[in-house]
Short mmCIF file of C-alpha atoms and ligand atoms in Angstrom, two decimals:
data_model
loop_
_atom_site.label_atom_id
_atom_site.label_comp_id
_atom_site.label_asym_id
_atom_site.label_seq_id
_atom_site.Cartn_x
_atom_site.Cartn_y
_atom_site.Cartn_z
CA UNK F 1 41.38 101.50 78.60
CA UNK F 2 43.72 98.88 77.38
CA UNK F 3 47.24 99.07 78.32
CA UNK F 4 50.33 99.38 76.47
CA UNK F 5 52.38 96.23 76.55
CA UNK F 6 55.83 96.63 77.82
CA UNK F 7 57.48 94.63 75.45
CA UNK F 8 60.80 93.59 77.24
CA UNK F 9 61.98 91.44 74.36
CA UNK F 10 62.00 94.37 71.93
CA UNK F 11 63.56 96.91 74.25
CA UNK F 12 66.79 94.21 75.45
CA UNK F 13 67.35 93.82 71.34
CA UNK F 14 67.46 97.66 70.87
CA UNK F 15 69.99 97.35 74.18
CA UNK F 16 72.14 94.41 72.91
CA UNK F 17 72.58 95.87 69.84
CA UNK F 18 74.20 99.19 70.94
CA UNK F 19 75.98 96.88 73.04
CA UNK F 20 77.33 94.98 70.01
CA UNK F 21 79.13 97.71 68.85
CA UNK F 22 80.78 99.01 72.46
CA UNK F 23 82.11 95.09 72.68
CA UNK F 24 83.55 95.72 69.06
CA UNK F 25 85.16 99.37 70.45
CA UNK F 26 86.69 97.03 73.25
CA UNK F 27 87.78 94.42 70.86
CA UNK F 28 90.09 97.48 69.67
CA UNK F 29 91.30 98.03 72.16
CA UNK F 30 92.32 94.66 72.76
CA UNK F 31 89.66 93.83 75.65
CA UNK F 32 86.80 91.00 75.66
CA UNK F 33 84.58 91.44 78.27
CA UNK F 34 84.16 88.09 80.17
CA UNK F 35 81.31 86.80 82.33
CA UNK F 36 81.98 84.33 85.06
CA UNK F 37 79.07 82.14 86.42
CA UNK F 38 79.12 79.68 89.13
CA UNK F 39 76.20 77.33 89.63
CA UNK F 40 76.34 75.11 92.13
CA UNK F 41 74.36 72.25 93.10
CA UNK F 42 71.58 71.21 90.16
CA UNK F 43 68.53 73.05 90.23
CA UNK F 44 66.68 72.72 86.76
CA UNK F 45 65.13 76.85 86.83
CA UNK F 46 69.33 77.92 87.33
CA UNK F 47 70.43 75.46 85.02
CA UNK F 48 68.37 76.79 82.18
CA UNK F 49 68.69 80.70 83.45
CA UNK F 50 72.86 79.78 83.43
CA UNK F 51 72.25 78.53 79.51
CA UNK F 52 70.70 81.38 78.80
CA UNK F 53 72.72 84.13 80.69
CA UNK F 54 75.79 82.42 78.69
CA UNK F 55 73.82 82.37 74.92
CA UNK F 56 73.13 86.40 75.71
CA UNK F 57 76.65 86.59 76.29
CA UNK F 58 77.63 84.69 73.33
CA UNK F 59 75.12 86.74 71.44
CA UNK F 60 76.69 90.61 72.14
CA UNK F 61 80.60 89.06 71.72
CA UNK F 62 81.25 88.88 74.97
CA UNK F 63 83.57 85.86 76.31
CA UNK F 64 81.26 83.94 79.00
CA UNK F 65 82.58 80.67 81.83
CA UNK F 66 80.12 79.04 83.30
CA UNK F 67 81.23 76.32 86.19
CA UNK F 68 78.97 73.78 87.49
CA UNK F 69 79.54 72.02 90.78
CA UNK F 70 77.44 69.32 92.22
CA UNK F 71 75.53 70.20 95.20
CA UNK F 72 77.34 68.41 97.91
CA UNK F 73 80.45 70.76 96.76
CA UNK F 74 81.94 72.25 100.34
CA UNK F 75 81.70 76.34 101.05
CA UNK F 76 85.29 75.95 100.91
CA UNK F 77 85.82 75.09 97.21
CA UNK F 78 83.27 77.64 96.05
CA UNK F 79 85.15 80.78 97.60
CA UNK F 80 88.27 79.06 96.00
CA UNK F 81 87.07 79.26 92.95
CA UNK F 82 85.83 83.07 93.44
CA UNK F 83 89.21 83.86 94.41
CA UNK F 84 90.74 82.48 91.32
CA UNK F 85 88.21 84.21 89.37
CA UNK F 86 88.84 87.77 91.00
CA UNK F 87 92.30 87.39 89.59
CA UNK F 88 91.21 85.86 86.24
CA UNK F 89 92.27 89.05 84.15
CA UNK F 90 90.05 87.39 80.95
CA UNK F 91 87.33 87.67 83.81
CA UNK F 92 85.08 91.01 84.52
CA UNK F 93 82.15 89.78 86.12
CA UNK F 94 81.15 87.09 88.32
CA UNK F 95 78.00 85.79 89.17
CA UNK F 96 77.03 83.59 91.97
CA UNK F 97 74.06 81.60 90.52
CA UNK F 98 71.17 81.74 93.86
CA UNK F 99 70.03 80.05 95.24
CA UNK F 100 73.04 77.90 96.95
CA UNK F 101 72.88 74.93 98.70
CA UNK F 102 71.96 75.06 102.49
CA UNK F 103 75.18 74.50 103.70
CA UNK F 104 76.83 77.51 101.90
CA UNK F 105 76.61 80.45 103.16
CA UNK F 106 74.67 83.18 100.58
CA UNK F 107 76.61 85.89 102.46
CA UNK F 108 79.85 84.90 102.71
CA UNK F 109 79.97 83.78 99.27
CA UNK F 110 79.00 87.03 97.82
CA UNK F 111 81.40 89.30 99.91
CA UNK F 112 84.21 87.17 98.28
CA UNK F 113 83.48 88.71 94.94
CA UNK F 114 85.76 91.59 94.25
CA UNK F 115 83.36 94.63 94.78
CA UNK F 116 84.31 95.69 90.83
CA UNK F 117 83.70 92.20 89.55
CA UNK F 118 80.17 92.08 91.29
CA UNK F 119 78.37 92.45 88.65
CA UNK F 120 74.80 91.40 90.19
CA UNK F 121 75.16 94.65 92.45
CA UNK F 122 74.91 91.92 95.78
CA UNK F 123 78.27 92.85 97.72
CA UNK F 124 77.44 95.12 100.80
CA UNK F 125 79.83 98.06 99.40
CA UNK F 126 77.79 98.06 96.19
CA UNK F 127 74.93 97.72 98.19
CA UNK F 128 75.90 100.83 100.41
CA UNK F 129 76.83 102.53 96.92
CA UNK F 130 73.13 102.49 95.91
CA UNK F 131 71.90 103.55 98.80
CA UNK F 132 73.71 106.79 98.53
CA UNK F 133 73.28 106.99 94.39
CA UNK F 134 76.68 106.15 93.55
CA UNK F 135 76.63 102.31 92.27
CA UNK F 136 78.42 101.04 89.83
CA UNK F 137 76.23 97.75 89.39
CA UNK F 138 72.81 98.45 90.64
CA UNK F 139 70.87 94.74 90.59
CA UNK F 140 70.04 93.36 87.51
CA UNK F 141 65.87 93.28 87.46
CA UNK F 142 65.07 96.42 89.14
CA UNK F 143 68.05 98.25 86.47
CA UNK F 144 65.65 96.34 84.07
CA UNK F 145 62.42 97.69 85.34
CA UNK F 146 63.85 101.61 85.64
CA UNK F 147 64.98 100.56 82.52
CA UNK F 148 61.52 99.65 80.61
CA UNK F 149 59.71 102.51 82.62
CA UNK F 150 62.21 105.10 81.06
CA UNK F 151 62.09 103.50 77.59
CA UNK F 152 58.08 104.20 77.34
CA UNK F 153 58.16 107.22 78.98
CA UNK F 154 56.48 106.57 82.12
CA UNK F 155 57.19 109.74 84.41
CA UNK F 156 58.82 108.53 87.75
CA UNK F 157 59.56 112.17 89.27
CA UNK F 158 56.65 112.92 91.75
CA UNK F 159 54.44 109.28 91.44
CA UNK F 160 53.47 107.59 93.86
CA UNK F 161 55.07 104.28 93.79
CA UNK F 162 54.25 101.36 95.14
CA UNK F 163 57.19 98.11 95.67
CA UNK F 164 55.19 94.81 96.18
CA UNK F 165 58.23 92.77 98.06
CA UNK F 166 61.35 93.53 100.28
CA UNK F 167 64.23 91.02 99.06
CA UNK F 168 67.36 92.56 99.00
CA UNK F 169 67.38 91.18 95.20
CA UNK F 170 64.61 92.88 93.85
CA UNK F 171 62.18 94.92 96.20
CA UNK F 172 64.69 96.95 98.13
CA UNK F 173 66.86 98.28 95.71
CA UNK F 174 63.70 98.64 93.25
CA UNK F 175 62.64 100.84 96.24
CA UNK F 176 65.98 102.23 96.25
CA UNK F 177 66.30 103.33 92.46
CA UNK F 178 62.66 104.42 92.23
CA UNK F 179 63.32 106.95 95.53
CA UNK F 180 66.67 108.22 93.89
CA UNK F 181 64.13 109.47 90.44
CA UNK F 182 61.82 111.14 92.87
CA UNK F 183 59.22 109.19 93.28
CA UNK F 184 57.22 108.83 96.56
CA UNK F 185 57.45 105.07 97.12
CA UNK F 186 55.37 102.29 99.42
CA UNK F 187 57.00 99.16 100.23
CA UNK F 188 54.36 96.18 100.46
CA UNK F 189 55.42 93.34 102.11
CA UNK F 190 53.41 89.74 103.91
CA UNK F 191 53.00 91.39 106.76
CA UNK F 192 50.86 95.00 105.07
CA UNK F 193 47.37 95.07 106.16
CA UNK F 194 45.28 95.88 103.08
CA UNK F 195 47.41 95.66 100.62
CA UNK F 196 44.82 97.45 97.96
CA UNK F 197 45.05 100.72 99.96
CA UNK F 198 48.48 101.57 98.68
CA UNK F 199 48.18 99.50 95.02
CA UNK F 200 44.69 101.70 94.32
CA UNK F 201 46.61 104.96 94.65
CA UNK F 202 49.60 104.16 92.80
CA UNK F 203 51.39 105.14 89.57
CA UNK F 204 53.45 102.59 89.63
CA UNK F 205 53.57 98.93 90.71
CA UNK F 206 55.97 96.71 90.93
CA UNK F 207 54.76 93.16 92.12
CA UNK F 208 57.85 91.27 93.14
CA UNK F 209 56.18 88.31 95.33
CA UNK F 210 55.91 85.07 93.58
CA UNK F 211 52.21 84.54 93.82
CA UNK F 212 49.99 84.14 90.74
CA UNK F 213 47.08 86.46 90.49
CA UNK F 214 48.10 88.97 93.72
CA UNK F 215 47.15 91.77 91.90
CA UNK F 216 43.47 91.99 90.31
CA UNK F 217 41.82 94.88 87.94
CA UNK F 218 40.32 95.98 91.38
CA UNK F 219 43.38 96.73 93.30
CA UNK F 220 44.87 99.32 90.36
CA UNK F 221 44.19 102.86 89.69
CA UNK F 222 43.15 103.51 86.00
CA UNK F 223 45.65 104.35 84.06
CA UNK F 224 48.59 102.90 86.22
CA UNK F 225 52.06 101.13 85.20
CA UNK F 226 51.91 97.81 86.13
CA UNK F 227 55.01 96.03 86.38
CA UNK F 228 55.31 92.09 87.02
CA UNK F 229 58.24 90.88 88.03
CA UNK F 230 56.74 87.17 89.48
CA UNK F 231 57.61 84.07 87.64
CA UNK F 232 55.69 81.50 88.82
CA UNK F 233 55.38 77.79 87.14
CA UNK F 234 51.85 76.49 87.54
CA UNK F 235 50.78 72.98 88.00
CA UNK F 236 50.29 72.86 84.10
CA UNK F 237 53.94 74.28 83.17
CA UNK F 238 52.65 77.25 82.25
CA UNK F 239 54.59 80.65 83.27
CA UNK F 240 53.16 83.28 84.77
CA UNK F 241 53.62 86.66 86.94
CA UNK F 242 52.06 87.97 90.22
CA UNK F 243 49.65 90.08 88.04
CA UNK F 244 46.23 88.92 86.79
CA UNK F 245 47.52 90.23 83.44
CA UNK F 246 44.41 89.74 81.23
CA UNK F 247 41.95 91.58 83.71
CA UNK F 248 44.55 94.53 84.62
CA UNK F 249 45.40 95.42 80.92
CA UNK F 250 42.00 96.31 80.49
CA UNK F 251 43.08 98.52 83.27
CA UNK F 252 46.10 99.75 83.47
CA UNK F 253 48.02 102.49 81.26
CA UNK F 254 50.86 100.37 81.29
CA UNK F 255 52.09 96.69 81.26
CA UNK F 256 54.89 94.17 81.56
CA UNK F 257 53.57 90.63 80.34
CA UNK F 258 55.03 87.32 82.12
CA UNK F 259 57.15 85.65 79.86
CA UNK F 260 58.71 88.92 78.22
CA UNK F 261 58.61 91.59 80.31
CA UNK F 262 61.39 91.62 82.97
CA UNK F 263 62.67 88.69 82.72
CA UNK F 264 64.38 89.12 78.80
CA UNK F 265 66.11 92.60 81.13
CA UNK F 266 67.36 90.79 83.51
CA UNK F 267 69.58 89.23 81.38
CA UNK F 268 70.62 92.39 79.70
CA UNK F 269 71.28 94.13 82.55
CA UNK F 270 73.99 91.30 83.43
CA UNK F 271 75.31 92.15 80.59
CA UNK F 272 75.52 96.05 81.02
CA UNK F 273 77.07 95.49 84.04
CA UNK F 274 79.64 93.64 82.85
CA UNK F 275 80.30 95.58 79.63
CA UNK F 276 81.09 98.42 82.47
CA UNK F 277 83.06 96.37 84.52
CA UNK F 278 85.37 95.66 80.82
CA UNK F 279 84.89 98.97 80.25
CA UNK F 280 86.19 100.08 83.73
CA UNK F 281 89.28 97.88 83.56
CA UNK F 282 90.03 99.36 79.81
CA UNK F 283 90.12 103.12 80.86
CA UNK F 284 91.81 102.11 84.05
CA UNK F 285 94.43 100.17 82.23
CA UNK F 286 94.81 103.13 79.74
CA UNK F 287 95.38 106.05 82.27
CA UNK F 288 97.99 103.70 84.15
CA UNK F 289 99.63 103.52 80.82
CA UNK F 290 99.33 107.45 80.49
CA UNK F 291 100.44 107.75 83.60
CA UNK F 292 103.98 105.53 83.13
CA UNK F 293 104.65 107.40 80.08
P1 NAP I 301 61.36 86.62 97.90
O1 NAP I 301 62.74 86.78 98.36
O2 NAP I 301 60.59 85.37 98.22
O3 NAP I 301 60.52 87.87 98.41
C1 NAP I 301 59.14 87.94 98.25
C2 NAP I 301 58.62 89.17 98.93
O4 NAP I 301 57.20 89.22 98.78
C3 NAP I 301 58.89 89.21 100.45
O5 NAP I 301 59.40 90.47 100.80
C4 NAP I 301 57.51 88.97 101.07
O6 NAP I 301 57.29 89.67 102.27
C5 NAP I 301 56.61 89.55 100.02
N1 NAP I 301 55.25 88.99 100.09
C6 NAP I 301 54.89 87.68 100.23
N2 NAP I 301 53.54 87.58 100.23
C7 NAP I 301 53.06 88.83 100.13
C8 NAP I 301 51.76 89.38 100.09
N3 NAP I 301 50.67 88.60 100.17
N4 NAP I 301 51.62 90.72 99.98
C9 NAP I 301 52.70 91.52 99.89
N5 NAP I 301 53.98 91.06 99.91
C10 NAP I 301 54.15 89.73 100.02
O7 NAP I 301 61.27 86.73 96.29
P2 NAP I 301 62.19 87.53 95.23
O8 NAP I 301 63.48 86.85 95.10
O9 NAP I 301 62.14 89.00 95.51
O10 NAP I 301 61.34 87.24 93.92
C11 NAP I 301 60.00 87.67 93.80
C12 NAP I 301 59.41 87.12 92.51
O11 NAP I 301 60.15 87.67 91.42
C13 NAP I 301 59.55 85.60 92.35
O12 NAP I 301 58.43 85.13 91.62
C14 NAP I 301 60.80 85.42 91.52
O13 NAP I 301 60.80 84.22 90.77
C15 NAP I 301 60.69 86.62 90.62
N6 NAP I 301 61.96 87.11 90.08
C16 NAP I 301 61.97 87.42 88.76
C17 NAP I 301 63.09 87.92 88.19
C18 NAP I 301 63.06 88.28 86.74
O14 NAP I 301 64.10 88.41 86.13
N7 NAP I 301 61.88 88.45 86.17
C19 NAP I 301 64.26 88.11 88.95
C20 NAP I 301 64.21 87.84 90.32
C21 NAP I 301 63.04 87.33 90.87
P3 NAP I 301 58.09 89.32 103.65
O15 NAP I 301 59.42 89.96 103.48
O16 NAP I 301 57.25 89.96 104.69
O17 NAP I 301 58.15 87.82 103.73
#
């Protein structure tokens, strides 16, 4: 069997374009969604994700900030800035660009987002929201992933599912969205002890590690989804996933390639979330205006 590639590129166009035109329904109403992103410190892989989370802005109409501060920047300054940016009215998202500096603190940084400005889904209450079902901004790559797996039909109700990973960016609340479609779901982490005797009897898989070649042909069921969400730079520049892709499509039913799988949804998920957050503040705005008249 030879898989079906997952072409992420293709599906985040179809996205962005309906997207387009719900920017252009805003615009009428006087509303352009903004994007706020705050990088701090200069890290070349989050300088050139910032560029590009700003071009895909640029590229569905939406009005995107991005400020850079030099690494030595104090804790201090950054949550100034968030708090000028929760009150920045042109401003409906804001993302914290990870990873920060040592000496700021990931945490406290990302509870000083306004919970309806969060648009990367990391603030406790939105992370609380998911857990119960109700989240307004679930994280950007595993929204991506459910995403892609809806988009080529790939039944999640009743699989067993199997989440390579535990960060709170990716592998729980992958874990978390899978479990809410009804899928019986395995979390894999450093510490699992055969790692091949959940991946052989899964559905799906979802490798979220950072290690090149984790999964191999052998460790897959015929027939399975395989989704990669690793990005790994080898010694010779080249990009690549957690999934020996060229043995497991000869595998697999199903699967995500490393450039243009996840990653291209990532992005478009940012933007979803903020196109809601716009959206949110545009109804809002309109039934206080109802309301007062
Ligand atoms: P992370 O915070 O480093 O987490 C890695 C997870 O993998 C940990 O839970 C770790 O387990 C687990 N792990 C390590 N070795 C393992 C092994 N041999 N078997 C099973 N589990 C193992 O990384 P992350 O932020 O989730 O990112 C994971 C990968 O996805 C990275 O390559 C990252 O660059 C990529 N990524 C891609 C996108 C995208 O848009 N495509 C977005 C985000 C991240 P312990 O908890 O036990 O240590």
């Amino acid at each position: 069997m030879t898989a079906t590639i997952i072409d992420g590129r293709a599906v985040s166009e179809i996205m962005r374009k309906k997207m387009r035109s719900r920017v252009e329904s805003l615009g009428l109403r006087g509303l352009r969604p903004g994007l706020a992103v705050v990088l701090v410190g200069d890290d070349a892989a989050s300088q050139i994700y910032v560029r590009n989370k700003a071009k895909a802005c640029e590229n569905v109409g939406m009005h995107s900030e991005v400020f850079r501060y030099p690494a030595e920047t104090s804790e201090a300054d950054v949550l100034q800035k968030i708090a000028e940016l929760n009150e920045d009215p042109r401003i409906h998202g804001i993302l914290v660009q990870l990873p920060l500096p040592a000496h700021v603190d990931n945490g406290k940084v990302l509870e000083a987002i306004v919970p309806h400005k969060d648009v990367d889904g990391f603030h406790k209450q939105n992370v609380g929201a998911l857990v119960t079902g109700e989240s307004n901004f679930p994280p950007c790559t595993p929204q991506g992933v459910m995403t892609l797996l809806d988009h080529y039909e790939v039944a999640i109700e009743g699989s067993n599912a199997v989440v390579i990973g535990r960060s709170n960016i990716v592998g729980k609340p992958m874990a978390l969205m899978l479990l809410a479609r009804s899928a019986t779901v395995t979390v894999c982490t450093s510490k699992t002890r055969n790692l091949s005797q959940f991946t052989e009897i899964a559905d799906i898989v979802v490798a979220a590690v950072g290690k090149p070649g984790l999964l191999t042909a052998d460790m897959i069921k015929e027939g399975a989804a395989v989704i990669d969400v690793g990005m790994n730079r080898l010694p010779n520049g080249k990009l690549v996933g957690d999934v020996a892709f060229d043995e497991v499509k000869e595998k697999a039913g199903y699967i995500t390639p490393v450039p243009g799988g996840v990653g291209p949804m990532t992005i478009t998920m940012l933007l979803a979330n903020t196109l809601k957050a716009s959206e949110m503040v545009a109804d809002g705005e309109q039934a206080a205006r109802r309301a007062t008249a």
